[in-house]
Each structure stands twice: as C-alpha cells, then as structure tokens.
Short mmCIF file of C-alpha atoms and ligand atoms in Angstrom, two decimals:
data_model
loop_
_atom_site.label_atom_id
_atom_site.label_comp_id
_atom_site.label_asym_id
_atom_site.label_seq_id
_atom_site.Cartn_x
_atom_site.Cartn_y
_atom_site.Cartn_z
CA MET A 1 -0.30 -0.15 0.09
CA ASP A 2 1.05 3.47 -1.19
CA ILE A 3 0.63 6.05 1.59
CA LYS A 4 0.89 9.75 0.93
CA ILE A 5 0.11 12.83 3.11
CA GLU A 6 -1.69 15.71 1.63
CA LYS A 7 -3.05 19.20 2.66
CA GLY A 8 -6.75 19.23 2.19
CA LYS A 9 -9.81 19.29 4.13
CA PRO A 10 -12.03 16.06 4.33
CA GLU A 11 -15.14 17.89 2.88
CA LYS A 12 -13.33 19.23 0.08
CA PHE A 13 -11.09 16.03 -0.93
CA PRO A 14 -11.99 14.06 -4.31
CA CYS A 15 -11.21 10.47 -3.33
CA GLU A 16 -12.69 7.12 -3.91
CA LEU A 17 -13.45 6.87 -0.37
CA LEU A 18 -13.26 8.70 3.27
CA LEU A 19 -12.80 7.04 6.10
CA LEU A 20 -14.34 8.73 9.33
CA PHE A 21 -14.00 7.85 12.98
CA SER A 22 -16.85 8.68 15.77
CA PHE A 23 -16.94 7.92 19.42
CA GLU A 24 -20.23 6.26 20.77
CA SER A 25 -23.23 8.35 20.86
CA PRO A 26 -21.24 11.58 21.10
CA GLU A 27 -22.93 14.95 22.87
CA ALA A 28 -22.12 16.64 19.53
CA LEU A 29 -19.59 15.86 16.71
CA ALA A 30 -16.21 17.34 16.53
CA GLY A 31 -13.06 17.75 14.05
CA PRO A 32 -13.33 16.43 10.66
CA ILE A 33 -16.65 14.36 11.13
CA GLN A 34 -18.27 17.36 12.00
CA ASN A 35 -16.98 19.48 9.06
CA VAL A 36 -17.71 16.46 6.80
CA ASP A 37 -21.36 16.54 8.48
CA LEU A 38 -21.92 20.37 8.04
CA LYS A 39 -21.11 20.05 4.00
CA TRP A 40 -23.28 17.04 3.87
CA LYS A 41 -26.38 18.52 5.19
CA GLY A 42 -26.55 17.22 8.58
CA PHE A 43 -26.47 13.56 7.11
CA ILE A 44 -24.25 11.89 9.67
CA SER A 45 -25.70 13.75 12.63
CA THR A 46 -28.94 12.67 11.23
CA LEU A 47 -28.31 8.74 10.89
CA MET A 48 -26.52 9.06 14.57
CA LYS A 49 -30.23 10.41 15.69
CA GLN A 50 -32.15 8.20 14.16
CA GLY A 51 -29.59 5.48 15.55
CA ASP A 52 -28.43 3.83 12.26
CA PHE A 53 -25.10 4.47 13.45
CA LYS A 54 -23.96 4.68 16.91
CA GLY A 55 -20.29 4.64 16.98
CA GLU A 56 -20.09 1.57 18.88
CA LEU A 57 -17.16 0.09 18.98
CA PHE A 58 -15.58 -1.59 15.67
CA GLU A 59 -19.31 -0.62 14.24
CA CYS A 60 -18.79 0.02 10.51
CA ARG A 61 -20.71 1.39 7.59
CA LEU A 62 -20.53 2.38 4.23
CA TYR A 63 -22.47 5.04 2.55
CA TYR A 64 -22.34 6.56 -1.11
CA THR A 65 -22.26 10.36 -0.87
CA GLN A 66 -24.26 11.21 -4.52
CA ASP A 67 -22.65 13.81 -5.25
CA ALA A 68 -22.77 15.98 -1.91
CA LEU A 69 -19.16 15.65 -1.22
CA PRO A 70 -16.28 15.56 -3.65
CA ALA A 71 -15.48 11.80 -1.84
CA LYS A 72 -17.82 9.10 -3.76
CA ARG A 73 -18.13 7.52 -0.51
CA VAL A 74 -17.74 7.61 3.19
CA VAL A 75 -17.13 4.73 5.84
CA LEU A 76 -17.89 5.35 9.46
CA MET A 77 -16.24 3.64 11.98
CA GLY A 78 -17.37 3.48 15.79
CA LEU A 79 -14.71 4.09 18.67
CA GLY A 80 -16.69 2.81 21.14
CA LYS A 81 -17.11 4.92 24.44
CA ARG A 82 -14.99 7.78 24.90
CA SER A 83 -13.68 7.01 28.50
CA GLU A 84 -12.57 3.49 27.62
CA PHE A 85 -10.84 4.99 24.30
CA ASP A 86 -6.99 4.57 24.04
CA LEU A 87 -4.43 4.09 21.00
CA GLU A 88 -5.26 0.24 21.15
CA THR A 89 -8.75 1.02 20.45
CA TRP A 90 -7.34 3.31 17.49
CA ARG A 91 -5.08 0.95 16.15
CA GLY A 92 -8.01 -1.93 16.42
CA ALA A 93 -10.51 0.88 14.40
CA ALA A 94 -7.77 1.45 11.80
CA SER A 95 -7.48 -2.21 11.22
CA LYS A 96 -11.31 -2.68 11.25
CA ALA A 97 -11.54 -0.10 8.74
CA GLY A 98 -8.75 -1.30 6.46
CA GLN A 99 -10.05 -4.48 6.28
CA PHE A 100 -13.75 -3.53 5.55
CA ILE A 101 -12.16 -1.31 2.93
CA ARG A 102 -10.23 -4.04 1.31
CA ASN A 103 -12.97 -6.43 1.16
CA SER A 104 -15.28 -4.35 -0.11
CA GLY A 105 -12.80 -4.17 -2.97
CA ILE A 106 -12.17 -0.60 -2.88
CA LYS A 107 -8.64 0.56 -3.53
CA GLN A 108 -8.16 4.08 -2.42
CA PHE A 109 -9.44 6.01 0.52
CA ALA A 110 -8.35 9.12 2.45
CA PHE A 111 -8.19 9.77 6.19
CA PRO A 112 -8.16 12.84 7.96
CA ILE A 113 -5.53 13.14 10.93
CA LYS A 114 -6.54 15.71 13.89
CA LYS A 115 -5.21 15.85 17.24
CA PHE A 116 -7.66 15.21 19.80
CA ASP A 117 -7.88 14.02 23.83
CA GLY A 118 -4.31 15.03 23.91
CA LEU A 119 -3.01 12.89 21.29
CA SER A 120 -0.55 14.26 18.91
CA GLU A 121 -0.95 13.80 15.29
CA GLU A 122 2.44 12.11 15.04
CA GLU A 123 0.93 9.49 17.56
CA LEU A 124 -2.39 9.18 15.97
CA ALA A 125 -0.61 8.79 12.64
CA GLU A 126 1.93 6.17 13.74
CA SER A 127 -0.68 4.32 15.41
CA PHE A 128 -3.11 4.46 12.60
CA VAL A 129 -0.84 3.32 10.05
CA VAL A 130 0.28 0.55 12.18
CA GLY A 131 -3.05 -0.65 13.14
CA LEU A 132 -3.88 -0.56 9.12
CA LEU A 133 -1.20 -2.17 8.09
CA LEU A 134 -1.00 -5.01 10.59
CA GLY A 135 -4.61 -5.56 10.48
CA VAL A 136 -4.08 -5.88 6.44
CA TYR A 137 -1.50 -8.23 6.13
CA GLN A 138 -2.01 -11.26 4.58
CA PHE A 139 0.01 -13.94 4.04
CA ASN A 140 -0.56 -15.61 0.15
CA GLU A 141 2.84 -16.38 -1.44
CA PHE A 142 2.00 -20.09 -2.22
CA LYS A 143 -1.26 -19.53 -2.81
CA THR A 144 -1.57 -20.20 -6.72
CA LEU A 145 -5.35 -20.41 -7.53
CA GLU A 146 -7.73 -17.53 -7.79
CA ARG A 147 -5.26 -14.94 -7.32
CA GLU A 148 -7.31 -12.81 -9.01
CA LYS A 149 -9.61 -12.66 -5.98
CA ILE A 150 -6.64 -11.47 -3.65
CA ARG A 151 -7.60 -8.07 -3.06
CA GLU A 152 -5.59 -5.16 -1.57
CA ILE A 153 -5.98 -1.60 -0.97
CA GLU A 154 -3.37 0.26 -3.17
CA GLU A 155 -3.34 3.63 -2.14
CA LEU A 156 -3.94 5.65 1.28
CA ILE A 157 -3.99 9.69 1.71
CA LEU A 158 -3.36 10.79 4.72
CA LEU A 159 -5.10 14.69 5.34
CA GLY A 160 -3.80 17.30 6.92
CA ASP A 161 -4.72 20.87 7.82
CA LYS A 162 -1.88 23.32 8.48
CA ASN A 163 1.96 23.05 7.72
CA GLU A 164 3.02 22.18 10.87
CA GLU A 165 0.62 19.56 11.19
CA MET A 166 1.79 17.85 8.02
CA LYS A 167 5.30 17.28 9.47
CA SER A 168 4.07 15.69 12.42
CA ILE A 169 1.76 13.21 10.46
CA GLY A 170 4.82 12.72 8.21
CA ASP A 171 7.07 11.59 11.33
CA GLY A 172 4.40 9.51 12.25
CA LEU A 173 3.83 7.96 9.07
CA ARG A 174 7.81 7.07 8.50
CA ALA A 175 7.87 5.30 12.06
CA GLY A 176 4.60 3.59 11.62
CA GLN A 177 5.69 2.05 8.33
CA ILE A 178 8.72 1.00 9.81
CA ILE A 179 7.72 -0.76 12.32
CA SER A 180 4.59 -1.99 10.10
CA GLU A 181 7.57 -3.55 7.60
CA ALA A 182 9.57 -5.01 10.60
CA VAL A 183 6.19 -7.04 11.60
CA TYR A 184 5.84 -8.05 8.32
CA LEU A 185 9.08 -9.19 7.84
CA ALA A 186 8.79 -11.35 10.90
CA ARG A 187 5.19 -12.88 10.13
CA ASP A 188 6.67 -13.88 6.57
CA LEU A 189 9.62 -15.51 8.09
CA VAL A 190 7.09 -17.23 10.86
CA ASN A 191 4.59 -18.24 8.47
CA GLY A 192 6.97 -19.42 5.67
CA PRO A 193 7.60 -23.08 6.09
CA SER A 194 10.35 -24.94 7.18
CA ASN A 195 11.17 -26.26 3.68
CA GLN A 196 11.42 -22.44 2.53
CA VAL A 197 12.56 -20.77 5.92
CA THR A 198 15.81 -22.75 6.11
CA PRO A 199 18.80 -21.38 8.31
CA SER A 200 20.46 -20.54 5.32
CA VAL A 201 17.50 -18.77 4.12
CA LEU A 202 17.52 -16.82 7.47
CA ALA A 203 21.34 -15.84 7.05
CA GLU A 204 20.65 -14.48 3.49
CA LYS A 205 17.86 -12.74 4.99
CA ALA A 206 20.29 -11.30 7.33
CA GLN A 207 23.09 -10.47 4.73
CA GLN A 208 20.65 -8.58 2.72
CA ILE A 209 19.51 -6.22 5.55
CA ALA A 210 23.22 -5.86 6.61
CA LYS A 211 23.86 -4.64 3.14
CA ASN A 212 20.96 -2.56 2.84
CA HIS A 213 21.79 -0.74 5.96
CA SER A 214 25.59 -1.06 6.06
CA MET A 215 25.28 -2.97 9.35
CA GLU A 216 28.23 -5.76 10.25
CA ILE A 217 27.46 -9.23 9.76
CA GLN A 218 29.06 -12.67 10.49
CA VAL A 219 27.86 -15.80 9.50
CA MET A 220 29.54 -18.83 11.62
CA GLU A 221 29.02 -22.38 10.08
CA VAL A 222 28.39 -25.17 12.52
CA SER A 223 32.16 -26.08 12.31
CA GLN A 224 33.27 -23.25 13.04
CA ALA A 225 30.95 -22.71 16.34
CA GLU A 226 31.93 -26.04 17.28
CA ALA A 227 35.74 -25.18 16.72
CA MET A 228 34.88 -22.03 19.16
CA GLY A 229 33.75 -23.94 21.75
CA MET A 230 29.53 -23.84 20.91
CA GLY A 231 29.38 -27.66 21.67
CA ALA A 232 25.69 -27.09 22.84
CA PHE A 233 24.49 -25.17 19.43
CA ALA A 234 26.76 -27.80 17.38
CA ALA A 235 25.16 -30.40 18.94
CA VAL A 236 21.82 -29.67 18.12
CA ALA A 237 22.48 -28.75 14.46
CA LYS A 238 24.56 -32.01 13.83
CA GLY A 239 20.97 -33.95 13.26
CA SER A 240 20.30 -32.40 10.54
CA GLN A 241 20.96 -32.15 6.87
CA GLU A 242 20.32 -28.58 6.73
CA PRO A 243 23.24 -26.61 7.50
CA GLY A 244 23.00 -24.62 10.41
CA LYS A 245 24.06 -21.07 10.75
CA PHE A 246 25.03 -18.76 13.67
CA ILE A 247 24.14 -15.22 12.60
CA ILE A 248 25.62 -12.35 14.52
CA LEU A 249 24.39 -8.99 13.26
CA GLU A 250 25.99 -5.83 14.20
CA TYR A 251 24.60 -1.88 14.22
CA ASN A 252 26.55 0.63 15.02
CA LYS A 253 29.50 -1.20 15.57
CA GLY A 254 32.23 0.68 16.99
CA LYS A 255 29.92 3.62 18.30
CA GLU A 256 30.01 5.05 21.64
CA TRP A 257 26.31 4.15 22.46
CA ASP A 258 25.03 1.88 25.08
CA THR A 259 25.63 -1.61 23.51
CA ILE A 260 22.36 -4.11 23.81
CA ALA A 261 22.53 -7.49 22.95
CA LEU A 262 19.46 -9.14 21.12
CA VAL A 263 19.00 -13.11 21.31
CA GLY A 264 16.82 -15.06 19.22
CA LYS A 265 16.09 -18.52 19.29
CA GLY A 266 16.14 -19.59 15.53
CA ILE A 267 15.00 -23.24 15.43
CA THR A 268 13.51 -23.52 11.75
CA PHE A 269 11.73 -26.76 12.50
CA ASP A 270 11.49 -28.72 16.16
CA SER A 271 10.14 -32.10 15.72
CA GLY A 272 12.08 -32.75 19.00
CA GLY A 273 15.12 -35.08 17.71
CA ILE A 274 15.72 -38.33 18.89
CA SER A 275 12.83 -37.38 21.80
CA ILE A 276 10.67 -37.35 19.10
CA LYS A 277 7.29 -35.05 19.62
CA PRO A 278 4.04 -36.47 18.76
CA SER A 279 2.65 -35.70 15.25
CA GLU A 280 -0.21 -34.27 16.18
CA ASN A 281 0.09 -29.97 15.79
CA MET A 282 3.68 -30.81 14.85
CA ASP A 283 3.45 -28.56 11.79
CA ARG A 284 3.23 -25.80 14.20
CA MET A 285 6.96 -26.11 14.79
CA LYS A 286 7.92 -24.00 11.65
CA ASP A 287 7.21 -21.12 14.24
CA ASP A 288 10.02 -21.87 16.38
CA MET A 289 12.20 -19.66 14.78
CA SER A 290 10.05 -16.56 15.89
CA GLY A 291 12.53 -15.40 18.27
CA ALA A 292 15.30 -15.00 15.71
CA ALA A 293 12.65 -13.59 13.28
CA ALA A 294 11.91 -11.06 15.81
CA VAL A 295 15.40 -10.03 16.40
CA LEU A 296 16.42 -9.66 12.90
CA ALA A 297 13.26 -7.56 12.14
CA THR A 298 13.99 -5.30 15.13
CA MET A 299 17.57 -4.68 13.94
CA GLU A 300 16.66 -3.51 10.49
CA ALA A 301 13.79 -1.30 12.22
CA ALA A 302 16.36 0.08 14.46
CA SER A 303 18.57 1.08 11.73
CA LYS A 304 15.86 2.96 9.49
CA LEU A 305 15.10 4.77 12.72
CA GLN A 306 18.45 5.63 13.29
CA LEU A 307 18.33 4.63 16.98
CA PRO A 308 21.48 5.90 19.04
CA LEU A 309 22.48 2.38 20.21
CA HIS A 310 24.86 -0.26 19.64
CA LEU A 311 22.94 -3.37 18.86
CA VAL A 312 24.26 -6.86 18.64
CA GLY A 313 21.54 -9.52 17.31
CA LEU A 314 22.65 -13.06 17.86
CA MET A 315 20.64 -15.30 15.72
CA PRO A 316 21.37 -19.34 16.49
CA ALA A 317 19.51 -21.07 13.72
CA THR A 318 19.52 -24.93 12.97
CA GLU A 319 16.80 -27.53 12.60
CA ASN A 320 16.23 -30.03 15.22
CA LEU A 321 15.78 -33.33 13.73
CA PRO A 322 16.55 -37.24 14.45
CA SER A 323 18.83 -38.74 12.70
CA GLY A 324 22.16 -41.19 12.97
CA LYS A 325 24.26 -37.72 13.59
CA ALA A 326 21.50 -36.52 15.95
CA TYR A 327 22.44 -35.77 19.36
CA LYS A 328 21.19 -38.26 22.10
CA PRO A 329 19.59 -38.49 25.63
CA GLY A 330 22.39 -38.97 27.80
CA ASP A 331 24.74 -36.81 25.73
CA ILE A 332 27.09 -34.60 27.69
CA LEU A 333 27.64 -31.62 25.84
CA LYS A 334 30.41 -28.73 26.69
CA THR A 335 28.67 -25.19 26.19
CA LEU A 336 30.62 -22.36 25.44
CA SER A 337 30.86 -20.91 28.50
CA GLY A 338 32.68 -23.79 29.72
CA GLN A 339 29.93 -25.69 31.77
CA THR A 340 28.89 -28.92 31.08
CA VAL A 341 25.10 -30.28 30.16
CA GLU A 342 23.46 -33.73 30.58
CA VAL A 343 20.94 -33.95 27.60
CA ILE A 344 17.86 -35.63 29.25
CA SER A 345 15.28 -34.56 26.21
CA THR A 346 16.74 -33.51 22.52
CA ASP A 347 13.38 -31.75 22.45
CA ALA A 348 14.89 -28.95 25.19
CA GLU A 349 17.05 -27.89 22.29
CA GLY A 350 16.14 -24.11 22.28
CA ARG A 351 17.96 -23.53 25.79
CA LEU A 352 21.04 -25.38 24.13
CA ILE A 353 21.70 -23.21 21.38
CA LEU A 354 20.67 -19.95 23.48
CA SER A 355 22.91 -21.06 26.33
CA ASP A 356 26.07 -20.59 23.55
CA ALA A 357 24.55 -17.25 22.02
CA LEU A 358 24.12 -15.83 25.51
CA ALA A 359 27.47 -16.91 26.23
CA TYR A 360 28.97 -15.40 23.41
CA SER A 361 27.06 -12.11 23.28
CA LEU A 362 28.86 -11.41 26.71
CA ARG A 363 31.99 -10.77 24.55
CA TYR A 364 30.42 -7.63 23.55
CA GLN A 365 30.22 -6.68 27.15
CA PRO A 366 26.29 -5.49 26.74
CA LYS A 367 24.54 -3.48 28.96
CA ALA A 368 21.46 -5.49 28.56
CA ILE A 369 21.28 -8.67 26.91
CA ILE A 370 17.31 -9.64 25.89
CA ASP A 371 16.43 -12.96 24.73
CA LEU A 372 13.25 -14.19 22.74
CA ALA A 373 12.16 -17.34 22.69
CA THR A 374 9.63 -20.05 22.03
CA LEU A 375 10.87 -21.94 24.52
CA THR A 376 8.33 -24.08 26.22
CA GLY A 377 4.93 -25.68 25.94
CA ALA A 378 4.48 -24.74 29.79
CA CYS A 379 4.54 -21.41 29.32
CA VAL A 380 1.68 -21.84 26.47
CA ILE A 381 0.04 -23.95 29.45
CA ALA A 382 0.60 -21.02 32.33
CA LEU A 383 -0.13 -17.79 30.06
CA GLY A 384 -1.96 -19.17 26.95
CA ASP A 385 -1.40 -17.09 23.57
CA TYR A 386 -1.91 -13.53 24.60
CA THR A 387 0.86 -13.09 26.84
CA ILE A 388 4.93 -13.44 26.99
CA GLY A 389 6.27 -15.01 29.85
CA LEU A 390 8.89 -12.08 31.23
CA PHE A 391 11.79 -13.63 33.21
CA GLY A 392 15.14 -11.37 34.11
CA ASN A 393 17.51 -10.75 36.93
CA ASP A 394 17.43 -6.84 36.61
CA GLU A 395 14.63 -4.70 38.06
CA LEU A 396 15.05 -1.61 35.77
CA LEU A 397 15.70 -3.72 32.34
CA LEU A 398 12.47 -5.79 33.29
CA LYS A 399 10.68 -2.03 34.16
CA ARG A 400 11.69 -1.11 30.77
CA ILE A 401 10.12 -4.21 29.21
CA GLU A 402 6.75 -3.89 31.21
CA GLU A 403 6.61 0.02 30.22
CA ALA A 404 7.08 -0.78 26.60
CA SER A 405 4.45 -3.47 26.62
CA VAL A 406 1.84 -0.76 28.06
CA LYS A 407 2.49 0.97 24.90
CA THR A 408 2.42 -1.75 22.63
CA ARG A 409 0.06 -3.83 24.82
CA GLU A 410 2.25 -6.80 23.71
CA LYS A 411 1.35 -8.29 27.12
CA VAL A 412 3.90 -9.47 29.49
CA TRP A 413 3.56 -11.27 32.82
CA ARG A 414 6.28 -11.75 35.35
CA MET A 415 7.43 -15.22 36.52
CA PRO A 416 10.45 -15.73 38.71
CA LEU A 417 13.77 -17.20 38.87
CA TRP A 418 14.08 -18.35 42.38
CA ASP A 419 16.65 -20.19 43.09
CA GLU A 420 14.81 -22.85 44.75
CA TYR A 421 13.97 -23.80 41.04
CA PHE A 422 17.73 -24.72 40.43
CA GLU A 423 17.31 -28.24 42.40
CA TYR A 424 15.44 -29.49 39.42
CA LEU A 425 18.51 -28.89 37.06
CA LYS A 426 21.01 -30.96 38.90
CA SER A 427 22.72 -33.51 37.47
CA ASP A 428 24.77 -36.70 38.49
CA VAL A 429 27.18 -36.43 35.92
CA ALA A 430 27.41 -32.67 34.60
CA ASP A 431 27.41 -29.09 35.77
CA PHE A 432 23.18 -29.48 35.13
CA LYS A 433 20.67 -31.08 33.00
CA ASN A 434 18.93 -29.50 30.27
CA VAL A 435 15.33 -30.81 31.57
CA GLY A 436 14.12 -30.41 35.28
CA THR A 437 10.27 -31.21 36.20
CA ARG A 438 7.46 -30.97 33.87
CA ALA A 439 5.73 -28.86 36.67
CA ALA A 440 7.21 -25.05 36.75
CA GLY A 441 8.55 -25.88 33.29
CA ALA A 442 8.73 -22.36 31.67
CA ILE A 443 10.55 -21.34 34.76
CA ILE A 444 13.10 -23.94 34.67
CA GLY A 445 13.92 -22.86 31.10
CA GLY A 446 14.52 -19.46 32.58
CA ILE A 447 16.73 -20.69 35.15
CA PHE A 448 18.69 -22.79 33.05
CA LEU A 449 19.28 -19.92 30.48
CA SER A 450 19.93 -17.48 33.58
CA LYS A 451 23.40 -19.42 34.09
CA PHE A 452 24.87 -18.28 31.05
CA VAL A 453 24.44 -14.68 31.60
CA GLU A 454 27.01 -14.04 34.40
CA LYS A 455 25.47 -11.02 36.27
CA THR A 456 24.81 -8.99 33.06
CA PRO A 457 21.49 -7.24 33.14
CA TRP A 458 19.31 -10.08 30.96
CA VAL A 459 15.76 -10.49 30.39
CA HIS A 460 13.90 -13.51 28.73
CA LEU A 461 10.65 -13.61 26.92
CA ASP A 462 9.21 -16.81 26.31
CA ILE A 463 6.93 -16.38 23.50
CA ALA A 464 6.09 -19.91 22.81
CA GLY A 465 2.17 -19.06 23.39
CA PRO A 466 1.54 -15.54 21.14
CA ALA A 467 4.25 -16.14 18.52
CA SER A 468 1.37 -17.63 16.42
CA ILE A 469 -2.52 -17.97 17.03
CA GLU A 470 -5.44 -19.84 15.79
CA LYS A 471 -7.81 -17.08 16.25
CA GLU A 472 -7.43 -13.55 14.69
CA ARG A 473 -7.31 -10.44 16.80
CA PRO A 474 -8.05 -6.55 15.88
CA TYR A 475 -4.80 -6.23 14.02
CA ILE A 476 -3.21 -10.01 13.80
CA PRO A 477 -4.24 -11.76 11.83
CA LYS A 478 -4.25 -15.72 12.39
CA GLY A 479 -1.08 -17.40 11.81
CA GLY A 480 2.56 -15.82 12.88
CA THR A 481 2.36 -12.74 14.84
CA GLY A 482 5.68 -10.79 14.71
CA VAL A 483 5.14 -10.75 18.35
CA GLY A 484 7.82 -8.82 20.36
CA VAL A 485 8.88 -6.55 17.34
CA ARG A 486 6.91 -3.92 18.36
CA LEU A 487 7.81 -4.48 21.90
CA LEU A 488 11.52 -4.46 21.41
CA ILE A 489 11.34 -1.46 18.86
CA GLN A 490 9.56 0.61 21.58
CA MET A 491 11.65 -0.31 24.54
CA LEU A 492 14.66 0.68 22.15
CA ARG A 493 13.09 4.01 20.91
CA ASP A 494 12.29 5.00 24.97
CA TRP A 495 15.96 3.76 25.56
CA LYS A 496 17.55 6.16 28.18
CA SER A 497 21.37 5.21 29.49
CA PHE A 498 22.09 5.28 33.29
N1 LIG B 1 9.80 -25.37 20.66
C1 LIG B 1 9.06 -26.14 21.90
C2 LIG B 1 8.30 -25.20 22.76
C3 LIG B 1 7.30 -24.95 22.13
C4 LIG B 1 5.88 -25.72 22.75
C5 LIG B 1 6.37 -23.89 21.53
C6 LIG B 1 4.58 -25.72 22.14
C7 LIG B 1 5.39 -23.67 21.06
C8 LIG B 1 4.21 -24.77 21.30
C9 LIG B 1 10.35 -26.39 22.81
O1 LIG B 1 11.79 -26.84 22.17
C10 LIG B 1 10.34 -27.50 23.37
O2 LIG B 1 9.80 -28.34 22.76
N2 LIG B 1 10.47 -27.44 24.80
C11 LIG B 1 9.83 -28.80 25.68
C12 LIG B 1 10.68 -28.80 26.68
C13 LIG B 1 10.60 -29.78 27.39
C14 LIG B 1 11.33 -30.77 26.73
C15 LIG B 1 11.61 -29.60 28.87
C16 LIG B 1 8.26 -28.62 26.09
O3 LIG B 1 8.05 -27.45 26.23
O4 LIG B 1 7.95 -29.62 25.78
MN1 LIG B 2 12.06 -28.64 21.34
ZN1 LIG B 3 12.13 -25.98 19.89
#
C-alpha cells in the first residue's frame, strides 16, 4: 500500500472513499466528521440521531455520497465509549476499517488526522498506520489458485490541515511504516514453512539487511561454532542435513552508544529430535524461529529509525531433527561458557542453542541482554497465547520491558527465577541437566538460561504462546504474529542510559 500525505480538508477532498471515526453517541460531532457533516447537510448527525450508526466499538457503515461531497463514499467507523478509548482502540479501529475497505474491493481511501484527547497528530498517524497495515497483512505467497480474488488497498492519503501538522503526520507515518514493515518481515518468516525458511535463508535475509543498511554481519558455520567451543549449538545442528548457521548482526559497531544484545531462538523446525514430538500439531513447529525473526526484524527497524544504540543481534539457527548424527538423551555437551550439560530430552533444544548464544553475547560487554524464544509448551499452559512470559535478573530492565508493553499492548507477565528451582536441574554426571520437571517448566527453562549470562542485566521473553495464534485479533490475523517486534522497538526507542 502506497501511503501519502496531502494538505486538504476532508469535506473538499476528492477520493474513492473517505474514512471517518466517531465515538459512541457523542454529545456533538467534533473535528473532521463535524466538518463533513456540515457540508453534507447533517447526513451523519441524522443517521446518529435515528440510531442507524451509533459509533459502537468497530461498528462500520459504508455510504454513497451521491455528489454531496467530492468523496464518492464515506465509511463511518465506531470508536466505542470515549471513556474507554486509547491508542489500542485506535489501532484496532484502523485495522477493522482497513479490512472492511479492502474486502469491499475499494482500492483507495483518504483519512483526515487531527489531534484530540491529548494525542498528537504524530502519535495518531503512527498508530493508525500500524493498526491498518498490521490488520491488512496477508500471507498468500504460496496460493496459486484464484489469485485474482486477492484484494489489496493500493493507496491511502493521510489528510493534514496546517503545515506544522503535515510535518507531525509525516513523522508518525514514517515510524508507523518502519514498525509495520518489521512486523511483516517477522510474520513472513514465521509463516514461511521450514522447507522454505531454512537456517541458510535466515542467514541470507540477514546478509541482505546488513547490506542495505550497512550493518556488520558474521555468519558462522556449525564447524566454526564448534571449533570455537559452542558444543551445545553444534550438537543440536548436527542431526540435520540442512546446515545450521550462527548469525551475528551488528548495528552501529564501534560507536560509543550503549550496547544491547538481542538473542533470538532460530529453530526453523523442531521435531523434538530423538525425543521426537507427537505428530499432532507438529506443523506448528515451523514457528520455532519466531525469536530469531523478531530479532532480525527489530535490527532492521532500529537502523531505519537510526536509533542511537549499538545493537548486536545473535541468531543461532538450525533444525532439530532425528538422524544417525543427531545428539541423544544422555549425551553430555560442553557449552561455550565451559559449563557442561547432560541432555535429558533432545526436545529441550532451544535452551541449548541459546546457552551458547547468550555466552557469546557477553563478549560484547552489553549493558543488557534480551532473549526471545518459543522456549516452552509449559509457558503456553501457564499464560495462553495472549501473553509473553517475562523473566529477568534486573529490575530496571524488567521495568523497561513492562513500560514498552503498556504502550504496544504486547502483554507480558512476570515469572520468578528463584534459586529453589535450580534444584530440579542438578545432574549426577554434569553441571546441569537440560530438563527438570514438567511442573514449572517455563521457569526451569528460564533458570537454565540464567546460568549463561553471568551478572549482566538480562531479560528472557518466552513467546511460545503468542508467536502464532489460531484466532484472529483486531490487528493480528491468524498465524505468525511477529510478537515481540513492536515491544523491542518501543523499548529501544525509549532507551535512556544510566
Ligand atoms: N519449541 C518447543 C516449545 C513449544 C512448544 C513452543 C509448544 C510452542 C508450542 C521447545 O523446544 C520444546 O520442545 N520444549 C519442551 C521442553 C521440555 C522437553 C522440557 C516442551 O515444552 O515440552
Ligand atoms: Mn523442542
Ligand atoms: Zn523448540
């Protein structure tokens, strides 16, 4: 979708469709909708008086203007009760309007942006664009039949009034586009099947991004990683014919900014390995690289937004498959940290590849490490698919994530990392086991990771639940969600050093 900004008044602007928002049963119309109503001889206020359009949340109506306005059609979208309104409602309304307009086969529309309720034009434009673009996302690359039925909106014109407003709308639009493009990238990678999105493909994507934004990149082969001492990553990668890649992307290398390491689990398919999973729902395990996808997407967005930070993105990428070369239960692995791990289940592979990535990230002496991983089924049981499990060893860093979460509404919920849980990971033959009990599985996964970050402020986000969803939400279609991308970008935009 091509999004432009133009100076103009909605009641005077010729377009295929004009989109207008209204609260539920307002005392009086205000802002753009009021101006349109005046020009339209009270058409909208009459509708509302008669109860034909009430402005209830996501209530949506299409009207023909019959030449009463330069716009051919008007869509009215309800924002619900004013007292319950916030930017999340705004994003939802943008998405629902976008889906309605697209599904009606209309290719172009205009939307006036005017500040209200203490929200600036910039914030409103950014959130409108994010809600709209995320809501009309479709993954249809592999659909070959009836492609002519695929509908897309081609053009949106954001209308501004005064010159200084145009600048704010422009800034909001640009940020909204960058954020949405990042979420699209993550969703495409998650929705892409494992026979397409292999570790090599992830590495190529990262190469492309590095090239386009002059970032530094290093892609280690499994043999190099092994020679370096990454015995855990190498063990998981060796069971597969598809070569594993350990990807390191660096933005603002050598600059004096705070260094932040982002670590993403990149299992492009998790069969469980020798401890093979039941076949039911195993297809979902193509999403086991959602953490790596989020890291890659965030890195690209950070560079487009020119954030004043030194970011290191670490993405260990491999399949987890059974074969004659696969690692086995009972094996003892030597990790990059020097600590040894007894493998109880080859299905607890995420924490193994992350242990080496976390240990490697320490070489950059980061101010903070944030990892994202579809780590445990237990986290899905605990929190469902709405909520990210939030773990960490540093109050300030946890707060930064929680504050970003309030803004983006990617819900996080704190989970403990108390020492007592470490008991479950004690091994008779190695420093620890890779699996404890089924009970508290998400916490034990977090405890395992905590052994590889030393004293560095660190947060672990278990995104196993929300990485992909089966029922759509206002601006999240079914399938891969790109969860974590907006959260990370928001936290990085708000980053202040101490
Ligand atoms: N990738 C899975 C976790 C997962 C499960 C994500 C379901 C999304 C939905 C992970 O590698 C895994 O298999 N974890 C095991 C750990 C167990 C063996 C300790 C699990 O959760 O069963
Ligand atoms: Mn697994
Ligand atoms: Zn996994």
